C-alpha positions as a printed Julia matrix, in Angstrom:
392×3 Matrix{Float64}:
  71.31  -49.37  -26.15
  68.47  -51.56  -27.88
  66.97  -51.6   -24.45
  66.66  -47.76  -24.12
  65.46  -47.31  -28.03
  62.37  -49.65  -26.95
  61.68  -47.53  -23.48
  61.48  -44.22  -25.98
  59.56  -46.04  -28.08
  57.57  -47.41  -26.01
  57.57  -44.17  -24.07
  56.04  -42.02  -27.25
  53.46  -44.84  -28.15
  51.69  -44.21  -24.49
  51.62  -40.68  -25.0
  50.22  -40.81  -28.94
  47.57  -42.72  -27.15
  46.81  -41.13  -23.95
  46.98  -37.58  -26.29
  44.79  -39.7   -28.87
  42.06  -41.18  -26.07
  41.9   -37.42  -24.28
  41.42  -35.61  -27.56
  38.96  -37.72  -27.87
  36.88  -38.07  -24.71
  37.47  -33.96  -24.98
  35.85  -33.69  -28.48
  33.15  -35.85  -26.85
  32.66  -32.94  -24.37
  33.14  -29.95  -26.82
  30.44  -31.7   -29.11
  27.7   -32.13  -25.89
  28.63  -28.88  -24.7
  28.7   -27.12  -28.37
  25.0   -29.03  -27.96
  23.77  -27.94  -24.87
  24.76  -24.34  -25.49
  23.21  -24.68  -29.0
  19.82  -25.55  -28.05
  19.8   -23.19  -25.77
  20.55  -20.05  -28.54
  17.86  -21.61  -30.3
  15.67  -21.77  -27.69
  16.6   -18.06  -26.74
  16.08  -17.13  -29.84
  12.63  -18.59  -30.23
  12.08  -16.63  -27.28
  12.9   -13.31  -28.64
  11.29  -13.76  -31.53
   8.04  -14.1   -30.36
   9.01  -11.17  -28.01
   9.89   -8.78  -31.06
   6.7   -10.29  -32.49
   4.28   -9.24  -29.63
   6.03   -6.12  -29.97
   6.18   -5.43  -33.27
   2.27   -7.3   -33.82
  -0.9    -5.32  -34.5
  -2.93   -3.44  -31.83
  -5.46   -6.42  -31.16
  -1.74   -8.52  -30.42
  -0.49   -5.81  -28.3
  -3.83   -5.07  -26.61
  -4.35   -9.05  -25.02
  -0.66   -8.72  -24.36
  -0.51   -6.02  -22.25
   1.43   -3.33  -24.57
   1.62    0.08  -24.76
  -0.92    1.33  -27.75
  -0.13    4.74  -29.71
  -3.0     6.05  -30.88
  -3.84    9.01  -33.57
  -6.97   10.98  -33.56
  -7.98   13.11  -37.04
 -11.24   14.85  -36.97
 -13.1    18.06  -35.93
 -14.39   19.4   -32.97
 -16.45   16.37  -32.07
 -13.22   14.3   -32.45
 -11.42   16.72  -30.75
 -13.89   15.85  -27.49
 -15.17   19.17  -26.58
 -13.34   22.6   -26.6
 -14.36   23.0   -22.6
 -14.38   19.54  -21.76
 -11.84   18.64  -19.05
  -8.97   16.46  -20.83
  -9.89   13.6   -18.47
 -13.37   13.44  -19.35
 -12.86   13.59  -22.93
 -13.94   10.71  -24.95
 -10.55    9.4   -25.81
  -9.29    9.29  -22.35
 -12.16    7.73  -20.89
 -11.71    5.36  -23.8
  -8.28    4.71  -22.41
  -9.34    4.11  -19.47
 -11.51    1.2   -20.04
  -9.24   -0.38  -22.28
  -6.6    -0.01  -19.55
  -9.32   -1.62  -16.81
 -10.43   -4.35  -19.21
  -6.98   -5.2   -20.99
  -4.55   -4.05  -18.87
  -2.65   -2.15  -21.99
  -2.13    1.86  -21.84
  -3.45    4.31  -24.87
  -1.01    6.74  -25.54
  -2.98    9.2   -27.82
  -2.29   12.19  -29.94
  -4.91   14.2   -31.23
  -4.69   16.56  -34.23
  -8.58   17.1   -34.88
  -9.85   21.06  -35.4
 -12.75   22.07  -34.6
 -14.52   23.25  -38.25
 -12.1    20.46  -39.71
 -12.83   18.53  -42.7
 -11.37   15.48  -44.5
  -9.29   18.17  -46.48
  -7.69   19.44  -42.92
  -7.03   15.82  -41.49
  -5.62   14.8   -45.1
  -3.21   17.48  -45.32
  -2.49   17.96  -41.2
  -1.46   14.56  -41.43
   1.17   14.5   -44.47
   2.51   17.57  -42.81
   3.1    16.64  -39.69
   7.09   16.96  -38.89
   6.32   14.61  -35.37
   4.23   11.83  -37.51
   5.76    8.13  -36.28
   3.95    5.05  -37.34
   0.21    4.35  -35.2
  -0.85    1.39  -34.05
  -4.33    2.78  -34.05
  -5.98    5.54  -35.93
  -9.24    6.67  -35.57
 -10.8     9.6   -38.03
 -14.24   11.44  -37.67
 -15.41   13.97  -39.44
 -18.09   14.26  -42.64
 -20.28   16.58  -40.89
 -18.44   19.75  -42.4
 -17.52   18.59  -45.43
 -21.21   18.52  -46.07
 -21.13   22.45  -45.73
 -17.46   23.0   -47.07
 -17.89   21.05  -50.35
 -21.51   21.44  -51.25
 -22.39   18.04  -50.96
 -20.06   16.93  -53.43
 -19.55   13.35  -51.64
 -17.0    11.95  -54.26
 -14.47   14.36  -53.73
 -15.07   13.71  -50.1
 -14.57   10.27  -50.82
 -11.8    11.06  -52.87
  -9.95   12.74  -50.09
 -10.76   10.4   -47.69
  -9.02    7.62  -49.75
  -6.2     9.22  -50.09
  -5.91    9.91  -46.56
  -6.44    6.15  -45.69
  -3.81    5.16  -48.15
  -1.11    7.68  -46.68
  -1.74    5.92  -42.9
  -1.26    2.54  -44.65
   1.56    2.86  -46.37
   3.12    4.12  -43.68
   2.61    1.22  -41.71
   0.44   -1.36  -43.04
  -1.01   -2.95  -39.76
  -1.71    0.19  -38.52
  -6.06   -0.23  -37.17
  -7.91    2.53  -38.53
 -11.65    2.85  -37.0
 -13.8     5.32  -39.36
 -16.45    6.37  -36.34
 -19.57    7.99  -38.37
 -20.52   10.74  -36.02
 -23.72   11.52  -34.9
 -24.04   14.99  -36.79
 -23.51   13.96  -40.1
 -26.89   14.74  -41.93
 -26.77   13.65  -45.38
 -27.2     9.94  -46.37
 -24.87    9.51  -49.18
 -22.04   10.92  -46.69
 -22.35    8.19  -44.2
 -22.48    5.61  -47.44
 -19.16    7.48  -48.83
 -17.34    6.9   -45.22
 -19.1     2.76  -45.29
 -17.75    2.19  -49.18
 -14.26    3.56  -48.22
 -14.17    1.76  -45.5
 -15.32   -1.63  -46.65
 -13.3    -1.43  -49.37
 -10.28   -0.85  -47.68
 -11.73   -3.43  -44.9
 -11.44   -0.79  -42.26
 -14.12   -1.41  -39.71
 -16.14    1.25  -38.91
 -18.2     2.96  -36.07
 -21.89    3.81  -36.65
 -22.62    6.59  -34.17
 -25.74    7.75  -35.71
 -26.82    4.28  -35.63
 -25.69    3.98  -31.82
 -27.88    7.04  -30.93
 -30.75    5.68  -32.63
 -30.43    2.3   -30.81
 -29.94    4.11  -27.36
 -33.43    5.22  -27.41
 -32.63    8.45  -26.05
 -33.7    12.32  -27.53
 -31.29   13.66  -29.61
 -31.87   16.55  -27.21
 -30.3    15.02  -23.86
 -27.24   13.26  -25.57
 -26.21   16.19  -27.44
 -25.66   20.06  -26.43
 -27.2    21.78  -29.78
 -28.87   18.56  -31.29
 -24.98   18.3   -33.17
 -22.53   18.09  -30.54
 -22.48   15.36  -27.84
 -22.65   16.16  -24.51
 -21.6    14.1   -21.19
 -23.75   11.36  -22.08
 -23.33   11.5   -25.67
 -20.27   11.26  -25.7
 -20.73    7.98  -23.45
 -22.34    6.37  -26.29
 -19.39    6.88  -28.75
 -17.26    5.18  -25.86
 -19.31    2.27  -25.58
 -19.72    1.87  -29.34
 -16.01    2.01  -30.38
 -14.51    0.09  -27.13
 -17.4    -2.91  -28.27
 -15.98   -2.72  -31.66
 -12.65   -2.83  -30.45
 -13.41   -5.75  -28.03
 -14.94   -7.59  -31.24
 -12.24   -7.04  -33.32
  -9.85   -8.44  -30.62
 -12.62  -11.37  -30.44
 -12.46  -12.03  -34.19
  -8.94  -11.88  -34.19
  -8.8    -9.68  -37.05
  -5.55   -8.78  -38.63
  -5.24   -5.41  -39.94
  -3.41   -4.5   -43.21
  -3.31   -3.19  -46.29
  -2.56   -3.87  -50.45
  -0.78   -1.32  -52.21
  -1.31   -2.44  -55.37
  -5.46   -2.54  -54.64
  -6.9    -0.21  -57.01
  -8.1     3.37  -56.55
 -11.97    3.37  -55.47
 -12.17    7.35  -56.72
  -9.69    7.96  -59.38
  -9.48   11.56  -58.06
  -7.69   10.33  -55.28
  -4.32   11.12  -57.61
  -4.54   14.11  -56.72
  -4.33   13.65  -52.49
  -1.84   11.26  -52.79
   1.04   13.75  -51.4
   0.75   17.18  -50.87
   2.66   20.49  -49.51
   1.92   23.85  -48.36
   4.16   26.02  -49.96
   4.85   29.86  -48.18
   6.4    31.57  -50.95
   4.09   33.93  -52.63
   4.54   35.99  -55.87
   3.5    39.33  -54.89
   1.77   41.13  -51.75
  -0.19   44.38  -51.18
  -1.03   45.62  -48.3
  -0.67   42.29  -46.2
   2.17   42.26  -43.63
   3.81   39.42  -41.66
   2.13   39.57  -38.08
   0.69   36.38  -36.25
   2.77   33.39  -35.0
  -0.09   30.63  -34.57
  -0.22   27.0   -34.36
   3.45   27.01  -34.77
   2.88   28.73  -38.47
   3.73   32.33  -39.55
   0.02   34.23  -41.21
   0.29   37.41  -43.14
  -2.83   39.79  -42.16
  -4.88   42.38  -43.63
  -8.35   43.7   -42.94
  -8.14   46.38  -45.62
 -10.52   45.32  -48.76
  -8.54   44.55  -52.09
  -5.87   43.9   -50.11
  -4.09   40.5   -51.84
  -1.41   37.61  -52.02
  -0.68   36.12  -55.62
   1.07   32.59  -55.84
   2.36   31.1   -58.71
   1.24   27.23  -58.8
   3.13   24.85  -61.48
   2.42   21.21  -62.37
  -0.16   20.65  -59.73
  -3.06   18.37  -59.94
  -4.96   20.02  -56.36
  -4.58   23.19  -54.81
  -6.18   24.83  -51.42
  -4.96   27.83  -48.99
  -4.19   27.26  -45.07
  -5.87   30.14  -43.43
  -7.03   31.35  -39.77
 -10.47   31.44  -38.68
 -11.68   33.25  -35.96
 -14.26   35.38  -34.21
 -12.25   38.34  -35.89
 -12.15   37.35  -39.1
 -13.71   38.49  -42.32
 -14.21   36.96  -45.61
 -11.54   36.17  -48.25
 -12.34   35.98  -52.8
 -10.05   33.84  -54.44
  -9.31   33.77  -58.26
  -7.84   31.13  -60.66
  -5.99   33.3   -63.36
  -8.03   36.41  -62.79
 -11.12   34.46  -62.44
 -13.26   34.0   -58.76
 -13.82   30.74  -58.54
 -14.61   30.87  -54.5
 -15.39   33.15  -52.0
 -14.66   32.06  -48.05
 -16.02   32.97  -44.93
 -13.21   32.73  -42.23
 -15.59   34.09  -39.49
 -15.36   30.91  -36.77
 -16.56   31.37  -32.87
 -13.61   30.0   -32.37
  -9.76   30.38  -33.32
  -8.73   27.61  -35.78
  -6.54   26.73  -38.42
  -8.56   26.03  -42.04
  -6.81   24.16  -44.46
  -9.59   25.0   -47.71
  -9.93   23.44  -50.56
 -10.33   25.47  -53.8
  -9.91   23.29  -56.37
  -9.14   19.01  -56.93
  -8.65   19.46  -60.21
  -6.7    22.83  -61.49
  -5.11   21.06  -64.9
  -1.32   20.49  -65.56
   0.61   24.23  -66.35
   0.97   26.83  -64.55
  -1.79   29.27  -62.74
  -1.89   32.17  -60.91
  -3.58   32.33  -57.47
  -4.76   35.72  -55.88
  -6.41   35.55  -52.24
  -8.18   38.84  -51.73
  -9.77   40.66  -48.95
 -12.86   41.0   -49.19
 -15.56   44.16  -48.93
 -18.1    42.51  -46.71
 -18.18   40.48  -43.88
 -20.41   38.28  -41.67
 -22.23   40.27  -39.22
 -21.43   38.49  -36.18
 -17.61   38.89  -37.35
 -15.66   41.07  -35.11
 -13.64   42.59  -37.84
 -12.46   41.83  -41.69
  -9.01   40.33  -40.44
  -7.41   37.84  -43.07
  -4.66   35.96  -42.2
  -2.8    34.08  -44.69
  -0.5    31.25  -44.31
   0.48   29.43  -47.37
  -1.22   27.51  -50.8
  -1.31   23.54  -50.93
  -0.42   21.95  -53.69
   1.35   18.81  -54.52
């Protein structure tokens, strides 16, 4: 009896300790492997996040490493590259092409310049845009027709063009904007607007008129009218933005942007959002008639013909129209009183997004867009079309 209580005894002491010396020559392997497969997450995950941030980095990052670039273009007609130009030739494509043969990274670019546009169109074409995604790159020309549109009034161009630059950076703050100062812009204190605004939001900028200058060449055989570039011309603005580029990248500049930086124009309140709003008060004699560039116009071409709005609590307001080689000439009055009158004449079919007013005062107003009794001569016909007031 005594002799088989001391084999069970015996018996359950070599199992405690064979259980005891596995468990832990086991934990011994758990902890190495737990180890091992530890270092290796980490290790993955050090991967992946410098993957996410080549990804996610700024275009300079993505450019060196190979990444696909989206690219916005807001401008006019020069930024658009030439109505007749063939899309591959145009400057932004051949632009993408050299940064494709010298970085190895692919330009996808979307262009929403005008021809005729102004700060005013790019401004509002941009917060309006239902497809607008975040840019890596953004590049905006245009100054020469806001000299004619706004009289030379440079601060409200600044103005505008402030706000626009803010709207793109808050957005997405590493988003690259390039302010290219193209060749046709005549008036001095324009191109030193477009430099403040852009120094001050550190935006580097490309001097075109500068670039022509340096190229030694008549204005005559790098442009088609002594305004708009031709073949060569347009060559120049290539060369000048992909150097810039290719400094930037160089430099290793960092693109971004301080919300809480202070306004440089304090009218730029008033382009901080804005709207176009289709809902008028009263009509005569206009009818609904034209679908273009995806927006519904009323027309008229009969004199006195008119469209009231009723415009409440808004700091701004301006009228999206349609220009054209049919087009005649529109009066617009503030509460009864004419405060503009607008040729819509254009060689050209385009949508205008005008201006009337950056300051209309708090309350409510009354807007009437009117057809008017004359026209310019090399118009067509009086046609007005009519598609909706801005505001914000």
């Amino acid at each position: 009896m005594w002799k088989n209580a001391i084999y069970l005894f015996s018996s359950i002491l070599i199992a405690s300790l064979v259980i005891l010396i596995s468990g832990r020559y086991l934990d011994g392997i758990s902890g190495s492997y737990l180890g091992e497969q530890k270092q290796r997450l980490e290790v993955q995950t050090e991967y992946q996040t410098e993957l996410e941030k080549v990804q996610a980095g700024n275009v300079y990052e993505k450019l060196v490493n190979k990444k696909e670039i989206s690219v916005l273009i807001i401008g006019d007609d020069i930024a658009q590259g030439g109505l007749e130009t063939e899309d591959e030739k145009k400057w932004y494509n051949l632009l993408a092409k050299r940064i494709k043969e010298e970085y190895g990274a692919d330009l996808t670019c979307k262009n929403i310049a005008t021809p005729g546009g102004t700060a005013f169109d790019g401004w509002i074409d941009y917060i309006t845009d239902r497809e607008r995604q975040e840019y890596d790159l953004v590049f905006l020309c245009f100054g020469a027709n806001d000299e004619r549109e706004m009289n030379f009034n440079q601060k409200v161009f600044g103005a505008i063009a402030e706000g626009l630059i803010r709207n793109i950076k808050k957005a997405k703050a590493s988003t690259e904007i390039i302010t290219i100062i193209e060749n046709s812009i005549r008036s001095q204190s324009y191109v030193d607007t477009l430099k403040q605004v852009s120094e001050y939001y550190e935006i580097t900028y490309a001097d075109i008129i500068k670039a022509f200058i340096d190229s030694r060449l008549p204005f005559n055989d790098i442009t088609e009218d002594g305004r708009k570039p031709n073949e060569q011309g347009y060559s120049i603005y290539v060369n000048t933005i992909f150097d810039l580029i290719k400094s930037n990248i160089n430099s290793k500049r960092e693109p971004g942007f301080d919300g809480k930086k202070p306004l440089l124009y304090e009218e730029s309140n008033a382009f901080e959002n804005g709207k176009i709003t289709t809902e008028f008060l009263t009509i005569q004699g206009f009818y609904n008639s034209v679908v273009a560039f995806d927006k519904i116009f009323m027309k008229s071409s009969h004199s006195n013909d008119s469209i009231t709005y009723e415009v409440s609590n808004s700091h701004m307001l301006g009228v999206t129209l349609m220009a054209g080689p049919n087009c005649g000439i529109v009066d617009i009055y503030l509460n009864n009183r004419l405060i503009q009158t607008y040729d819509c004449y254009a060689p050209y079919e385009a949508l205008r997004h005008v201006l009337i007013s950056d300051n209309i005062g708090m309350g409510t107003h009354k807007i009437r867009i009117e057809v008017s009794s004359i026209k310019n001569a090399k118009a067509s016909n009086s046609n007005v079309y009519i598609h909706g007031i801005i505001t914000n």
